[in-house]
CSV table of C-alpha atoms and ligand atoms in Angstrom, one decimal:
chain,number,residue,atom,x,y,z
A,1,UNK,CA,-67.7,-16.7,63.0
A,2,UNK,CA,-65.4,-14.2,64.7
A,3,UNK,CA,-64.2,-13.9,68.2
A,4,UNK,CA,-63.2,-10.6,69.7
A,5,UNK,CA,-59.6,-9.7,69.0
A,6,UNK,CA,-59.4,-11.6,65.8
A,7,UNK,CA,-58.5,-9.4,62.8
A,8,UNK,CA,-61.1,-9.1,60.1
A,9,UNK,CA,-59.9,-8.3,56.6
A,10,UNK,CA,-62.3,-5.8,55.2
A,11,UNK,CA,-62.2,-5.0,51.5
A,12,UNK,CA,-65.7,-3.5,50.9
A,13,UNK,CA,-65.9,0.3,50.6
A,14,UNK,CA,-69.1,1.7,52.1
A,15,UNK,CA,-71.8,3.2,49.9
A,16,UNK,CA,-73.3,5.7,52.3
A,17,UNK,CA,-76.8,7.1,51.6
A,18,UNK,CA,-76.6,10.2,53.8
A,19,UNK,CA,-74.6,12.6,51.6
A,20,UNK,CA,-76.6,11.8,48.5
A,21,UNK,CA,-79.9,12.1,50.4
A,22,UNK,CA,-78.9,15.5,51.7
A,23,UNK,CA,-78.0,16.6,48.2
A,24,UNK,CA,-81.3,15.4,46.7
A,25,UNK,CA,-83.3,17.1,49.4
A,26,UNK,CA,-81.3,20.3,48.9
A,27,UNK,CA,-82.1,20.3,45.2
A,28,UNK,CA,-85.8,19.6,45.9
A,29,UNK,CA,-85.8,22.5,48.4
A,30,UNK,CA,-84.3,24.9,45.8
A,31,UNK,CA,-87.0,23.9,43.2
A,32,UNK,CA,-89.8,24.3,45.8
A,33,UNK,CA,-88.5,27.8,46.7
A,34,UNK,CA,-88.5,28.7,43.1
A,35,UNK,CA,-92.1,27.3,42.6
A,36,UNK,CA,-93.3,29.3,45.6
A,37,UNK,CA,-91.6,32.5,44.5
A,38,UNK,CA,-92.6,32.4,40.8
A,39,UNK,CA,-96.0,30.7,41.0
A,40,UNK,CA,-97.2,31.0,44.6
A,41,UNK,CA,-97.6,27.2,44.8
A,42,UNK,CA,-96.4,25.0,47.6
A,43,UNK,CA,-96.5,21.2,47.1
A,44,UNK,CA,-98.5,19.3,49.7
A,45,UNK,CA,-98.2,15.7,51.0
A,46,UNK,CA,-100.7,13.7,53.0
A,47,UNK,CA,-99.4,10.7,54.9
A,48,UNK,CA,-101.9,8.2,56.3
A,49,UNK,CA,-101.1,5.8,59.0
A,50,UNK,CA,-103.4,3.3,60.6
A,51,UNK,CA,-102.9,1.5,63.9
A,52,UNK,CA,-99.9,1.6,66.4
A,53,UNK,CA,-97.1,-0.2,64.5
A,54,UNK,CA,-94.0,1.5,66.1
A,55,UNK,CA,-91.9,1.1,63.0
A,56,UNK,CA,-94.5,2.7,60.8
A,57,UNK,CA,-94.8,5.6,63.3
A,58,UNK,CA,-91.0,6.2,63.0
A,59,UNK,CA,-91.0,6.0,59.2
A,60,UNK,CA,-93.9,8.4,58.8
A,61,UNK,CA,-92.3,10.7,61.4
A,62,UNK,CA,-89.2,10.8,59.2
A,63,UNK,CA,-91.2,11.6,56.1
A,64,UNK,CA,-93.0,14.5,57.8
A,65,UNK,CA,-89.7,15.8,59.1
A,66,UNK,CA,-88.2,15.7,55.6
A,67,UNK,CA,-91.2,17.7,54.3
A,68,UNK,CA,-90.4,20.4,56.8
A,69,UNK,CA,-86.8,20.4,55.7
A,70,UNK,CA,-87.6,20.9,52.0
A,71,UNK,CA,-90.6,23.1,52.3
A,72,UNK,CA,-93.4,20.7,51.4
A,73,UNK,CA,-96.7,21.3,53.3
A,74,UNK,CA,-97.5,18.0,55.1
A,75,UNK,CA,-100.4,16.5,57.0
A,76,UNK,CA,-100.3,13.4,59.0
A,77,UNK,CA,-103.5,11.4,59.4
A,78,UNK,CA,-102.9,8.9,62.2
A,79,UNK,CA,-106.0,6.7,62.5
A,80,UNK,CA,-106.9,4.1,65.1
A,81,UNK,CA,-106.4,0.4,64.4
A,82,UNK,CA,-110.2,0.0,64.5
A,83,UNK,CA,-110.6,2.1,61.3
A,84,UNK,CA,-112.7,0.3,58.6
A,85,UNK,CA,-111.8,0.0,54.9
A,86,UNK,CA,-114.9,2.2,54.1
A,87,UNK,CA,-113.7,5.0,56.5
A,88,UNK,CA,-110.2,4.9,55.0
A,89,UNK,CA,-111.7,5.0,51.5
A,90,UNK,CA,-113.7,8.1,52.5
A,91,UNK,CA,-110.5,9.8,53.6
A,92,UNK,CA,-108.6,8.8,50.4
A,93,UNK,CA,-111.5,10.2,48.3
A,94,UNK,CA,-111.4,13.5,50.2
A,95,UNK,CA,-107.6,13.7,49.7
A,96,UNK,CA,-108.0,12.9,46.0
A,97,UNK,CA,-110.4,15.8,45.6
A,98,UNK,CA,-108.3,18.4,47.3
A,99,UNK,CA,-106.3,20.7,45.2
A,100,UNK,CA,-103.7,21.5,47.9
A,101,UNK,CA,-102.8,17.8,48.2
A,102,UNK,CA,-100.3,16.7,45.5
A,103,UNK,CA,-99.2,13.4,47.0
A,104,UNK,CA,-100.9,10.8,49.1
A,105,UNK,CA,-99.2,7.8,50.8
A,106,UNK,CA,-100.7,5.2,53.1
A,107,UNK,CA,-97.9,3.6,55.2
A,108,UNK,CA,-97.8,-0.2,54.7
A,109,UNK,CA,-98.5,-2.6,56.2
A,110,UNK,CA,-102.1,-1.7,57.0
A,111,UNK,CA,-103.8,-3.6,59.9
A,112,UNK,CA,-105.0,-7.1,58.9
A,113,UNK,CA,-108.7,-6.1,58.7
A,114,UNK,CA,-108.2,-3.4,56.1
A,115,UNK,CA,-108.4,-4.2,52.4
A,116,UNK,CA,-104.9,-2.9,51.4
A,117,UNK,CA,-105.5,-3.5,47.7
A,118,UNK,CA,-108.7,-1.5,47.7
A,119,UNK,CA,-106.9,1.4,49.4
A,120,UNK,CA,-104.0,1.4,47.1
A,121,UNK,CA,-106.3,1.3,44.0
A,122,UNK,CA,-108.4,4.2,45.4
A,123,UNK,CA,-105.5,6.6,45.4
A,124,UNK,CA,-105.5,8.9,42.3
A,125,UNK,CA,-102.5,7.6,40.2
A,126,UNK,CA,-101.5,11.3,39.7
A,127,UNK,CA,-101.1,11.6,43.5
A,128,UNK,CA,-99.6,8.1,44.0
A,129,UNK,CA,-96.1,9.3,45.1
A,130,UNK,CA,-95.3,5.7,46.4
A,131,UNK,CA,-95.9,4.3,42.9
A,132,UNK,CA,-98.0,1.4,44.2
A,133,UNK,CA,-101.1,1.9,42.1
A,134,UNK,CA,-101.5,-0.6,39.3
A,135,UNK,CA,-101.5,2.2,36.7
A,136,UNK,CA,-98.0,3.3,37.9
A,137,UNK,CA,-96.8,-0.3,38.2
A,138,UNK,CA,-98.0,-1.0,34.7
A,139,UNK,CA,-96.4,2.1,33.2
A,140,UNK,CA,-93.1,1.2,34.9
A,141,UNK,CA,-93.3,-2.3,33.4
A,142,UNK,CA,-93.9,-0.8,30.0
A,143,UNK,CA,-91.1,1.7,30.4
A,144,UNK,CA,-93.4,4.7,30.3
A,145,UNK,CA,-93.4,7.7,32.6
A,146,UNK,CA,-94.6,6.6,36.0
A,147,UNK,CA,-94.3,7.2,39.7
A,148,UNK,CA,-91.8,4.6,40.8
A,149,UNK,CA,-91.4,3.3,44.4
A,150,UNK,CA,-88.9,5.4,46.4
A,151,UNK,CA,-86.5,2.7,47.7
A,152,UNK,CA,-85.7,1.3,44.2
A,153,UNK,CA,-85.3,4.7,42.7
A,154,UNK,CA,-83.1,5.8,45.6
A,155,UNK,CA,-80.9,2.7,45.0
A,156,UNK,CA,-80.5,3.6,41.3
A,157,UNK,CA,-79.5,7.1,42.2
A,158,UNK,CA,-77.0,5.8,44.7
A,159,UNK,CA,-75.4,3.5,42.1
A,160,UNK,CA,-75.3,6.2,39.5
A,161,UNK,CA,-73.8,8.7,41.9
A,162,UNK,CA,-71.2,6.2,43.0
A,163,UNK,CA,-70.2,5.3,39.4
A,164,UNK,CA,-71.3,1.7,39.8
A,165,UNK,CA,-71.8,0.2,36.3
A,166,UNK,CA,-75.3,-1.2,35.6
A,167,UNK,CA,-75.4,-1.6,31.8
A,168,UNK,CA,-74.5,-5.1,30.7
A,169,UNK,CA,-73.8,-6.4,34.3
A,170,UNK,CA,-75.4,-9.3,35.9
A,171,UNK,CA,-77.8,-8.0,38.6
A,172,UNK,CA,-79.6,-10.2,41.1
A,173,UNK,CA,-82.5,-9.0,43.2
A,174,UNK,CA,-83.3,-11.1,46.3
A,175,UNK,CA,-86.9,-10.6,47.2
A,176,UNK,CA,-90.0,-10.1,45.0
A,177,UNK,CA,-92.0,-7.5,47.0
A,178,UNK,CA,-94.2,-4.9,45.3
A,179,UNK,CA,-92.4,-2.2,47.3
A,180,UNK,CA,-88.8,-3.1,46.5
A,181,UNK,CA,-87.9,-6.3,44.6
A,182,UNK,CA,-90.2,-6.1,41.6
A,183,UNK,CA,-89.8,-2.4,40.8
A,184,UNK,CA,-86.1,-2.7,41.4
A,185,UNK,CA,-85.8,-5.5,38.8
A,186,UNK,CA,-87.7,-3.3,36.3
A,187,UNK,CA,-85.4,-0.3,36.9
A,188,UNK,CA,-82.3,-2.4,36.5
A,189,UNK,CA,-83.7,-3.9,33.3
A,190,UNK,CA,-84.4,-0.4,31.9
A,191,UNK,CA,-80.8,0.3,32.5
A,192,UNK,CA,-79.7,-2.7,30.5
A,193,UNK,CA,-78.6,-5.1,33.3
A,194,UNK,CA,-79.2,-8.8,33.0
A,195,UNK,CA,-81.6,-9.3,35.9
A,196,UNK,CA,-82.4,-12.3,38.0
A,197,UNK,CA,-85.1,-12.2,40.7
A,198,UNK,CA,-84.6,-14.7,43.6
A,199,UNK,CA,-87.1,-15.5,46.3
A,200,UNK,CA,-88.0,-17.9,49.1
A,201,UNK,CA,-88.4,-20.8,46.7
A,202,UNK,CA,-85.2,-20.3,44.8
A,203,UNK,CA,-83.1,-23.5,44.8
A,204,UNK,CA,-79.4,-23.1,45.8
A,205,UNK,CA,-79.7,-19.4,46.3
A,206,UNK,CA,-75.9,-18.9,46.8
A,207,UNK,CA,-75.2,-20.4,43.4
A,208,UNK,CA,-77.4,-17.8,41.8
A,209,UNK,CA,-76.4,-14.7,43.9
A,210,UNK,CA,-72.7,-15.5,43.4
A,211,UNK,CA,-73.1,-14.8,39.7
A,212,UNK,CA,-74.1,-11.2,40.4
A,213,UNK,CA,-72.0,-8.2,39.9
A,214,UNK,CA,-74.8,-6.2,41.5
A,215,UNK,CA,-76.7,-7.8,44.4
A,216,UNK,CA,-79.7,-6.1,45.9
A,217,UNK,CA,-81.2,-7.8,48.9
A,218,UNK,CA,-84.7,-7.1,50.3
A,219,UNK,CA,-86.0,-10.1,52.2
A,220,UNK,CA,-86.4,-9.0,55.8
A,221,UNK,CA,-84.2,-11.7,57.3
A,222,UNK,CA,-81.3,-10.6,59.5
A,223,UNK,CA,-77.9,-11.3,58.1
A,224,UNK,CA,-79.1,-14.0,55.8
A,225,UNK,CA,-76.9,-13.2,52.8
A,226,UNK,CA,-73.3,-14.1,53.8
A,227,UNK,CA,-70.0,-14.3,52.2
A,228,UNK,CA,-70.9,-17.5,50.4
A,229,UNK,CA,-73.6,-15.7,48.5
A,230,UNK,CA,-71.4,-12.9,47.2
A,231,UNK,CA,-69.1,-12.7,44.2
A,232,UNK,CA,-65.7,-11.2,45.1
A,233,UNK,CA,-65.8,-7.5,44.3
A,234,UNK,CA,-69.5,-7.3,43.8
A,235,UNK,CA,-71.6,-4.3,44.8
A,236,UNK,CA,-74.0,-5.3,47.5
A,237,UNK,CA,-77.1,-3.2,48.4
A,238,UNK,CA,-78.8,-4.1,51.6
A,239,UNK,CA,-82.4,-2.9,51.9
A,240,UNK,CA,-83.0,-4.9,55.2
A,241,UNK,CA,-83.8,-3.1,58.5
A,242,UNK,CA,-84.1,-5.6,61.3
A,243,UNK,CA,-84.0,-5.1,65.0
A,244,UNK,CA,-81.4,-7.3,66.8
A,245,UNK,CA,-81.7,-7.5,70.6
A,246,UNK,CA,-79.4,-10.4,71.4
A,247,UNK,CA,-75.7,-9.6,72.2
A,248,UNK,CA,-74.5,-13.0,71.1
A,249,UNK,CA,-76.1,-12.4,67.7
A,250,UNK,CA,-74.5,-9.0,67.5
A,251,UNK,CA,-71.1,-10.5,68.1
A,252,UNK,CA,-71.7,-13.1,65.5
A,253,UNK,CA,-72.8,-10.5,62.9
A,254,UNK,CA,-70.1,-7.9,63.5
A,255,UNK,CA,-67.1,-9.9,64.7
A,256,UNK,CA,-64.3,-7.6,66.0
A,257,UNK,CA,-66.4,-4.5,65.1
A,258,UNK,CA,-69.2,-5.5,67.5
A,259,UNK,CA,-68.3,-3.2,70.4
A,260,UNK,CA,-70.0,-0.1,69.0
A,261,UNK,CA,-73.1,-2.1,68.2
A,262,UNK,CA,-73.1,-3.6,71.7
A,263,UNK,CA,-73.0,0.0,73.0
A,264,UNK,CA,-76.1,0.9,70.9
A,265,UNK,CA,-77.8,-2.3,72.1
A,266,UNK,CA,-77.2,-1.5,75.8
A,267,UNK,CA,-78.5,2.1,75.3
A,268,UNK,CA,-81.5,1.5,73.1
A,269,UNK,CA,-82.3,-2.1,73.7
A,270,UNK,CA,-81.7,-3.0,70.0
A,271,UNK,CA,-79.5,-2.3,67.1
A,272,UNK,CA,-80.5,-2.2,63.4
A,273,UNK,CA,-79.0,-4.9,61.1
A,274,UNK,CA,-79.7,-5.5,57.4
A,275,UNK,CA,-80.4,-8.7,55.5
A,276,UNK,CA,-76.7,-9.0,54.6
A,277,UNK,CA,-74.2,-10.4,57.1
A,278,UNK,CA,-72.1,-7.3,57.8
A,279,UNK,CA,-68.8,-8.9,58.7
A,280,UNK,CA,-69.0,-11.7,56.1
A,281,UNK,CA,-70.0,-9.3,53.3
A,282,UNK,CA,-67.3,-6.8,54.2
A,283,UNK,CA,-64.7,-9.4,53.4
A,284,UNK,CA,-65.7,-10.2,49.9
A,285,UNK,CA,-67.9,-7.4,48.5
A,286,UNK,CA,-66.3,-4.5,46.6
A,287,UNK,CA,-68.9,-2.0,47.8
A,288,UNK,CA,-71.6,-2.4,50.4
A,289,UNK,CA,-74.4,-0.2,51.8
A,290,UNK,CA,-74.3,0.2,55.6
A,291,UNK,CA,-77.4,-0.4,57.8
A,292,UNK,CA,-78.3,2.0,59.1
A,293,UNK,CA,-77.0,4.9,57.0
A,294,UNK,CA,-77.6,3.3,53.6
A,295,UNK,CA,-80.7,3.1,51.4
A,296,UNK,CA,-83.2,4.1,54.1
A,297,UNK,CA,-82.2,7.7,53.9
A,298,UNK,CA,-82.6,7.7,50.2
A,299,UNK,CA,-86.1,6.4,50.3
A,300,UNK,CA,-87.3,9.5,52.1
A,301,UNK,CA,-85.3,11.8,49.8
A,302,UNK,CA,-86.9,10.2,46.8
A,303,UNK,CA,-90.4,10.6,48.3
A,304,UNK,CA,-89.7,14.3,48.4
A,305,UNK,CA,-88.7,14.3,44.8
A,306,UNK,CA,-91.8,12.3,43.8
A,307,UNK,CA,-94.0,14.8,45.6
A,308,UNK,CA,-92.4,17.7,43.9
A,309,UNK,CA,-92.8,15.9,40.6
A,310,UNK,CA,-96.5,15.3,41.3
A,311,UNK,CA,-97.0,19.0,42.1
A,312,UNK,CA,-95.2,20.1,39.0
A,313,UNK,CA,-97.3,17.7,36.8
A,314,UNK,CA,-100.6,18.5,38.4
A,315,UNK,CA,-100.2,22.2,38.4
A,316,UNK,CA,-98.7,22.7,34.9
B,1,LIG,N1,-93.7,0.4,54.1
B,1,LIG,C1,-92.4,0.0,53.8
B,1,LIG,N2,-91.9,0.8,52.9
B,1,LIG,C2,-92.8,1.6,52.5
B,1,LIG,C3,-92.9,2.7,51.5
B,1,LIG,O1,-91.9,3.0,50.8
B,1,LIG,N3,-94.1,3.4,51.4
B,1,LIG,C4,-95.1,3.0,52.2
B,1,LIG,N4,-96.3,3.7,52.0
B,1,LIG,N5,-95.2,2.1,53.1
B,1,LIG,C5,-94.0,1.4,53.2
C-alpha cells in the first residue's frame, strides 16, 4: 500500500489502445469509401439493446458513434426490459432477412428473462459480427475462417503492433468467458503461445500467473491481479472496466498517482479501474495496458472491421 508522497518506482511502459484504434478505423473508413465509390454499397450494422443497463447504453452509444466515423450505416434498436424472447427473435429474424444489414449485435448481458442462448443462436452466422454464434466459435476452435469476438482480436492487434512476441511464450488468460477468455486463449494458441486458462477455481492463482510472459486478465474484479501475480518484465493486458467510487480505494489502487483519479471521482462520482492493480503492476510489469485508454477502444475498432468484413463477404 502507498501513502501520498511516497515515491513509486514505475517500470512498465503503457500499451495505449487509442492510436491503434484510430489507425484501424481510418483503414476501415478508406475501404468503405472505396466500396461505396466503386460498387455503390455501404455496410450496415444493427445494434440491439434490451433494458436500461447504463453501461450497455454507453457501450452501444460508442459503437454507433464509431459507425458514423467510419461511414457504416447504423441502426440502434433500444427495446424495453419487458421485451420477450419471442419478440426479440422476431426482430432478429427480420434483421437476418434484410439485405442492407450486414452485421447484427445484441449487447450482452440481456435481461434475466430473455433466453440469451436462443438469441445468439438465431443470428445468421454470416452477420454475427460479435463472433458469439456456435458456428463461429466452432470455426475459431478449428482454426478455420470465422468471425472472432472483438476484444480478443483487438488485443492480438495491439500485441502485434507493439512488437510483443507471442510465438513460443507462456501466455496466461485469467477468466474463461465466452466473450473474452476462451476466444483469447484460442487466438494465442493459433499464434503458437503455450496457453494456460485460469478461473475462479484455480488453486494458487499467483503461482500460475507468475509463470506468464503474457498475462491477459478478464475477470471483472477491481485490482485483483497485483504485483505478486506478475512475472517481472511480463506484458500485462487488463480487460477489466470497473467503477470505483470510494476515495480510500482509489488511494490504495493508485498510490502517489491517485490525485488525478480523485479529481475524476469528485467530478463524475466514479473512476474506471481494471482488474489489475495499477500501482502494483506498474512496478513489475514490462508493459501494461491502461484503464481506461487500453483495450476498450480496440474492441469498437475491431467491430467496425468485422462489419466491413461481413459486408465484403456477403456482397461478393
Ligand atoms: N458485452 C460485453 N462485451 C460485449 C461485446 O463485445 N459484444 C456484445 N454484444 N456485448 C458485450
